[in-house]
mmCIF file of the C-alpha atoms, coordinates in Angstrom:
data_MODEL
# 
_entry.id   MODEL 
# 
loop_
_atom_site.group_PDB 
_atom_site.id 
_atom_site.type_symbol 
_atom_site.label_atom_id 
_atom_site.label_alt_id 
_atom_site.label_comp_id 
_atom_site.label_asym_id 
_atom_site.label_entity_id 
_atom_site.label_seq_id 
_atom_site.pdbx_PDB_ins_code 
_atom_site.Cartn_x 
_atom_site.Cartn_y 
_atom_site.Cartn_z 
_atom_site.occupancy 
_atom_site.B_iso_or_equiv 
_atom_site.pdbx_formal_charge 
_atom_site.auth_seq_id 
_atom_site.auth_comp_id 
_atom_site.auth_asym_id 
_atom_site.auth_atom_id 
_atom_site.pdbx_PDB_model_num 
ATOM 1   C CA . MET A 1 1   ? 196.375 47.576 89.077 1.00 0.00 ? 1   MET A CA 1 
ATOM 2   C CA . ASN A 1 2   ? 194.189 44.772 90.305 1.00 0.00 ? 2   ASN A CA 1 
ATOM 3   C CA . SER A 1 3   ? 194.466 45.936 93.922 1.00 0.00 ? 3   SER A CA 1 
ATOM 4   C CA . GLU A 1 4   ? 193.239 49.436 92.984 1.00 0.00 ? 4   GLU A CA 1 
ATOM 5   C CA . LEU A 1 5   ? 190.280 48.540 90.746 1.00 0.00 ? 5   LEU A CA 1 
ATOM 6   C CA . GLU A 1 6   ? 187.780 50.209 93.085 1.00 0.00 ? 6   GLU A CA 1 
ATOM 7   C CA . THR A 1 7   ? 189.858 53.391 93.128 1.00 0.00 ? 7   THR A CA 1 
ATOM 8   C CA . PHE A 1 8   ? 190.022 53.410 89.333 1.00 0.00 ? 8   PHE A CA 1 
ATOM 9   C CA . ALA A 1 9   ? 186.270 52.779 89.117 1.00 0.00 ? 9   ALA A CA 1 
ATOM 10  C CA . GLY A 1 10  ? 185.654 55.673 91.519 1.00 0.00 ? 10  GLY A CA 1 
ATOM 11  C CA . LEU A 1 11  ? 187.395 57.892 88.975 1.00 0.00 ? 11  LEU A CA 1 
ATOM 12  C CA . ASN A 1 12  ? 185.159 56.579 86.179 1.00 0.00 ? 12  ASN A CA 1 
ATOM 13  C CA . ALA A 1 13  ? 187.995 54.503 84.743 1.00 0.00 ? 13  ALA A CA 1 
ATOM 14  C CA . GLN A 1 14  ? 188.052 50.971 83.365 1.00 0.00 ? 14  GLN A CA 1 
ATOM 15  C CA . VAL A 1 15  ? 191.386 49.169 83.615 1.00 0.00 ? 15  VAL A CA 1 
ATOM 16  C CA . LEU A 1 16  ? 192.243 46.761 80.825 1.00 0.00 ? 16  LEU A CA 1 
ATOM 17  C CA . ASP A 1 17  ? 195.315 45.076 79.501 1.00 0.00 ? 17  ASP A CA 1 
ATOM 18  C CA . ILE A 1 18  ? 196.124 44.492 75.855 1.00 0.00 ? 18  ILE A CA 1 
ATOM 19  C CA . SER A 1 19  ? 199.054 42.653 74.358 1.00 0.00 ? 19  SER A CA 1 
ATOM 20  C CA . VAL A 1 20  ? 199.936 40.758 71.210 1.00 0.00 ? 20  VAL A CA 1 
ATOM 21  C CA . ASP A 1 21  ? 199.826 37.493 73.163 1.00 0.00 ? 21  ASP A CA 1 
ATOM 22  C CA . SER A 1 22  ? 197.054 34.962 72.638 1.00 0.00 ? 22  SER A CA 1 
ATOM 23  C CA . VAL A 1 23  ? 194.182 34.444 75.047 1.00 0.00 ? 23  VAL A CA 1 
ATOM 24  C CA . CYS A 1 24  ? 195.743 31.086 75.987 1.00 0.00 ? 24  CYS A CA 1 
ATOM 25  C CA . SER A 1 25  ? 198.989 32.885 76.878 1.00 0.00 ? 25  SER A CA 1 
ATOM 26  C CA . HIS A 1 26  ? 197.097 35.359 79.057 1.00 0.00 ? 26  HIS A CA 1 
ATOM 27  C CA . ILE A 1 27  ? 195.415 32.556 80.970 1.00 0.00 ? 27  ILE A CA 1 
ATOM 28  C CA . ALA A 1 28  ? 198.642 30.576 81.396 1.00 0.00 ? 28  ALA A CA 1 
ATOM 29  C CA . TRP A 1 29  ? 200.542 33.707 82.540 1.00 0.00 ? 29  TRP A CA 1 
ATOM 30  C CA . GLN A 1 30  ? 197.922 34.405 85.191 1.00 0.00 ? 30  GLN A CA 1 
ATOM 31  C CA . LYS A 1 31  ? 197.747 30.803 86.394 1.00 0.00 ? 31  LYS A CA 1 
ATOM 32  C CA . GLN A 1 32  ? 201.481 30.214 86.459 1.00 0.00 ? 32  GLN A CA 1 
ATOM 33  C CA . GLU A 1 33  ? 203.001 33.636 87.172 1.00 0.00 ? 33  GLU A CA 1 
ATOM 34  C CA . ILE A 1 34  ? 200.866 36.459 88.555 1.00 0.00 ? 34  ILE A CA 1 
ATOM 35  C CA . GLY A 1 35  ? 197.597 34.997 89.779 1.00 0.00 ? 35  GLY A CA 1 
ATOM 36  C CA . MET A 1 36  ? 194.183 35.651 88.312 1.00 0.00 ? 36  MET A CA 1 
ATOM 37  C CA . ILE A 1 37  ? 193.259 39.277 87.742 1.00 0.00 ? 37  ILE A CA 1 
ATOM 38  C CA . ASP A 1 38  ? 189.853 40.914 87.791 1.00 0.00 ? 38  ASP A CA 1 
ATOM 39  C CA . PHE A 1 39  ? 190.092 43.215 84.777 1.00 0.00 ? 39  PHE A CA 1 
ATOM 40  C CA . PRO A 1 40  ? 189.880 42.380 81.076 1.00 0.00 ? 40  PRO A CA 1 
ATOM 41  C CA . MET A 1 41  ? 192.960 41.142 79.272 1.00 0.00 ? 41  MET A CA 1 
ATOM 42  C CA . CYS A 1 42  ? 192.581 41.750 75.549 1.00 0.00 ? 42  CYS A CA 1 
ATOM 43  C CA . SER A 1 43  ? 194.459 39.830 72.902 1.00 0.00 ? 43  SER A CA 1 
ATOM 44  C CA . ASP A 1 44  ? 195.810 41.697 69.875 1.00 0.00 ? 44  ASP A CA 1 
ATOM 45  C CA . PHE A 1 45  ? 196.970 38.365 68.475 1.00 0.00 ? 45  PHE A CA 1 
ATOM 46  C CA . TYR A 1 46  ? 195.020 38.227 65.199 1.00 0.00 ? 46  TYR A CA 1 
ATOM 47  C CA . PRO A 1 47  ? 195.222 40.060 62.999 1.00 0.00 ? 47  PRO A CA 1 
ATOM 48  C CA . HIS A 1 48  ? 198.594 40.356 64.660 1.00 0.00 ? 48  HIS A CA 1 
ATOM 49  C CA . ALA A 1 49  ? 199.089 43.638 66.512 1.00 0.00 ? 49  ALA A CA 1 
ATOM 50  C CA . GLU A 1 50  ? 196.450 45.622 64.617 1.00 0.00 ? 50  GLU A CA 1 
ATOM 51  C CA . VAL A 1 51  ? 195.471 47.698 67.684 1.00 0.00 ? 51  VAL A CA 1 
ATOM 52  C CA . THR A 1 52  ? 198.989 47.879 69.080 1.00 0.00 ? 52  THR A CA 1 
ATOM 53  C CA . GLU A 1 53  ? 200.255 49.176 65.761 1.00 0.00 ? 53  GLU A CA 1 
ATOM 54  C CA . LYS A 1 54  ? 197.557 51.865 65.641 1.00 0.00 ? 54  LYS A CA 1 
ATOM 55  C CA . TYR A 1 55  ? 198.640 53.084 69.094 1.00 0.00 ? 55  TYR A CA 1 
ATOM 56  C CA . GLY A 1 56  ? 202.227 53.271 67.861 1.00 0.00 ? 56  GLY A CA 1 
ATOM 57  C CA . ILE A 1 57  ? 203.660 50.799 70.348 1.00 0.00 ? 57  ILE A CA 1 
ATOM 58  C CA . LEU A 1 58  ? 204.477 47.744 68.229 1.00 0.00 ? 58  LEU A CA 1 
ATOM 59  C CA . ARG A 1 59  ? 208.179 46.914 68.484 1.00 0.00 ? 59  ARG A CA 1 
ATOM 60  C CA . ASP A 1 60  ? 209.771 46.415 65.100 1.00 0.00 ? 60  ASP A CA 1 
ATOM 61  C CA . ALA A 1 61  ? 213.381 46.263 66.247 1.00 0.00 ? 61  ALA A CA 1 
ATOM 62  C CA . PRO A 1 62  ? 215.525 44.142 68.552 1.00 0.00 ? 62  PRO A CA 1 
ATOM 63  C CA . PRO A 1 63  ? 215.754 42.962 71.196 1.00 0.00 ? 63  PRO A CA 1 
ATOM 64  C CA . VAL A 1 64  ? 212.187 41.603 70.817 1.00 0.00 ? 64  VAL A CA 1 
ATOM 65  C CA . PRO A 1 65  ? 210.505 42.658 67.557 1.00 0.00 ? 65  PRO A CA 1 
ATOM 66  C CA . GLY A 1 66  ? 206.810 41.836 67.159 1.00 0.00 ? 66  GLY A CA 1 
ATOM 67  C CA . ILE A 1 67  ? 205.738 42.513 70.739 1.00 0.00 ? 67  ILE A CA 1 
ATOM 68  C CA . SER A 1 68  ? 204.168 45.634 72.152 1.00 0.00 ? 68  SER A CA 1 
ATOM 69  C CA . GLU A 1 69  ? 205.998 48.202 74.204 1.00 0.00 ? 69  GLU A CA 1 
ATOM 70  C CA . ARG A 1 70  ? 204.995 48.467 77.853 1.00 0.00 ? 70  ARG A CA 1 
ATOM 71  C CA . ALA A 1 71  ? 202.699 51.485 77.884 1.00 0.00 ? 71  ALA A CA 1 
ATOM 72  C CA . ALA A 1 72  ? 199.756 53.066 79.659 1.00 0.00 ? 72  ALA A CA 1 
ATOM 73  C CA . PHE A 1 73  ? 197.054 55.120 77.991 1.00 0.00 ? 73  PHE A CA 1 
ATOM 74  C CA . ILE A 1 74  ? 194.130 57.032 79.421 1.00 0.00 ? 74  ILE A CA 1 
ATOM 75  C CA . VAL A 1 75  ? 191.373 57.732 76.952 1.00 0.00 ? 75  VAL A CA 1 
ATOM 76  C CA . ASP A 1 76  ? 188.972 60.478 78.014 1.00 0.00 ? 76  ASP A CA 1 
ATOM 77  C CA . ARG A 1 77  ? 185.203 60.486 77.637 1.00 0.00 ? 77  ARG A CA 1 
ATOM 78  C CA . SER A 1 78  ? 185.418 62.085 74.200 1.00 0.00 ? 78  SER A CA 1 
ATOM 79  C CA . GLY A 1 79  ? 187.666 59.263 72.977 1.00 0.00 ? 79  GLY A CA 1 
ATOM 80  C CA . LYS A 1 80  ? 190.890 61.280 72.929 1.00 0.00 ? 80  LYS A CA 1 
ATOM 81  C CA . ILE A 1 81  ? 194.132 60.035 74.432 1.00 0.00 ? 81  ILE A CA 1 
ATOM 82  C CA . ALA A 1 82  ? 194.551 62.240 77.500 1.00 0.00 ? 82  ALA A CA 1 
ATOM 83  C CA . PHE A 1 83  ? 197.649 60.483 78.886 1.00 0.00 ? 83  PHE A CA 1 
ATOM 84  C CA . ALA A 1 84  ? 200.259 58.219 77.323 1.00 0.00 ? 84  ALA A CA 1 
ATOM 85  C CA . LYS A 1 85  ? 203.531 56.936 78.678 1.00 0.00 ? 85  LYS A CA 1 
ATOM 86  C CA . LEU A 1 86  ? 206.002 54.230 77.700 1.00 0.00 ? 86  LEU A CA 1 
ATOM 87  C CA . TYR A 1 87  ? 207.745 52.164 80.372 1.00 0.00 ? 87  TYR A CA 1 
ATOM 88  C CA . PRO A 1 88  ? 210.741 49.825 80.195 1.00 0.00 ? 88  PRO A CA 1 
ATOM 89  C CA . LEU A 1 89  ? 209.582 46.270 79.473 1.00 0.00 ? 89  LEU A CA 1 
ATOM 90  C CA . ASP A 1 90  ? 210.687 45.124 82.912 1.00 0.00 ? 90  ASP A CA 1 
ATOM 91  C CA . HIS A 1 91  ? 208.598 47.789 84.709 1.00 0.00 ? 91  HIS A CA 1 
ATOM 92  C CA . THR A 1 92  ? 204.890 47.991 85.325 1.00 0.00 ? 92  THR A CA 1 
ATOM 93  C CA . PRO A 1 93  ? 203.069 51.295 84.884 1.00 0.00 ? 93  PRO A CA 1 
ATOM 94  C CA . ASP A 1 94  ? 203.062 53.386 88.055 1.00 0.00 ? 94  ASP A CA 1 
ATOM 95  C CA . LYS A 1 95  ? 199.508 53.144 89.411 1.00 0.00 ? 95  LYS A CA 1 
ATOM 96  C CA . ASP A 1 96  ? 199.930 56.290 91.544 1.00 0.00 ? 96  ASP A CA 1 
ATOM 97  C CA . GLU A 1 97  ? 200.985 58.238 88.461 1.00 0.00 ? 97  GLU A CA 1 
ATOM 98  C CA . LEU A 1 98  ? 197.964 56.908 86.557 1.00 0.00 ? 98  LEU A CA 1 
ATOM 99  C CA . LEU A 1 99  ? 195.576 57.736 89.391 1.00 0.00 ? 99  LEU A CA 1 
ATOM 100 C CA . ALA A 1 100 ? 196.982 61.274 89.590 1.00 0.00 ? 100 ALA A CA 1 
ATOM 101 C CA . ALA A 1 101 ? 196.510 61.685 85.837 1.00 0.00 ? 101 ALA A CA 1 
ATOM 102 C CA . LEU A 1 102 ? 192.929 60.431 86.121 1.00 0.00 ? 102 LEU A CA 1 
ATOM 103 C CA . ARG A 1 103 ? 192.218 62.912 88.902 1.00 0.00 ? 103 ARG A CA 1 
ATOM 104 C CA . ARG A 1 104 ? 193.552 65.769 86.751 1.00 0.00 ? 104 ARG A CA 1 
ATOM 105 C CA . ILE A 1 105 ? 191.440 64.633 83.813 1.00 0.00 ? 105 ILE A CA 1 
ATOM 106 C CA . GLU A 1 106 ? 188.323 64.320 86.012 1.00 0.00 ? 106 GLU A CA 1 
ATOM 107 C CA . LYS A 1 107 ? 188.791 67.907 87.224 1.00 0.00 ? 107 LYS A CA 1 
ATOM 108 C CA . GLN A 1 108 ? 188.928 69.131 83.639 1.00 0.00 ? 108 GLN A CA 1 
ATOM 109 C CA . THR A 1 109 ? 185.615 67.530 82.678 1.00 0.00 ? 109 THR A CA 1 
# 
């Protein structure tokens, strides 16, 4: 997503990441694994998974209970979820699919 931030911004979208990991984990993951990113990474660490649970994506079963599912949401200007999709944990959300959804939503407003 980082490479398409300008495209997302041009569609009036703000990219952000949220997980149940701590802020320290986010920083270490960027420094050691993926490189630094230019969009907000939010921590749903404490109270544990409060936001993730409200979005219905907190895993409560094996193989890894207590983490969030891999998901993408687009919230429209009125605050309604206009797009939601779950992805396998080993996949990243498809940025082209998200951009297409944003374009459809923009046309509707």
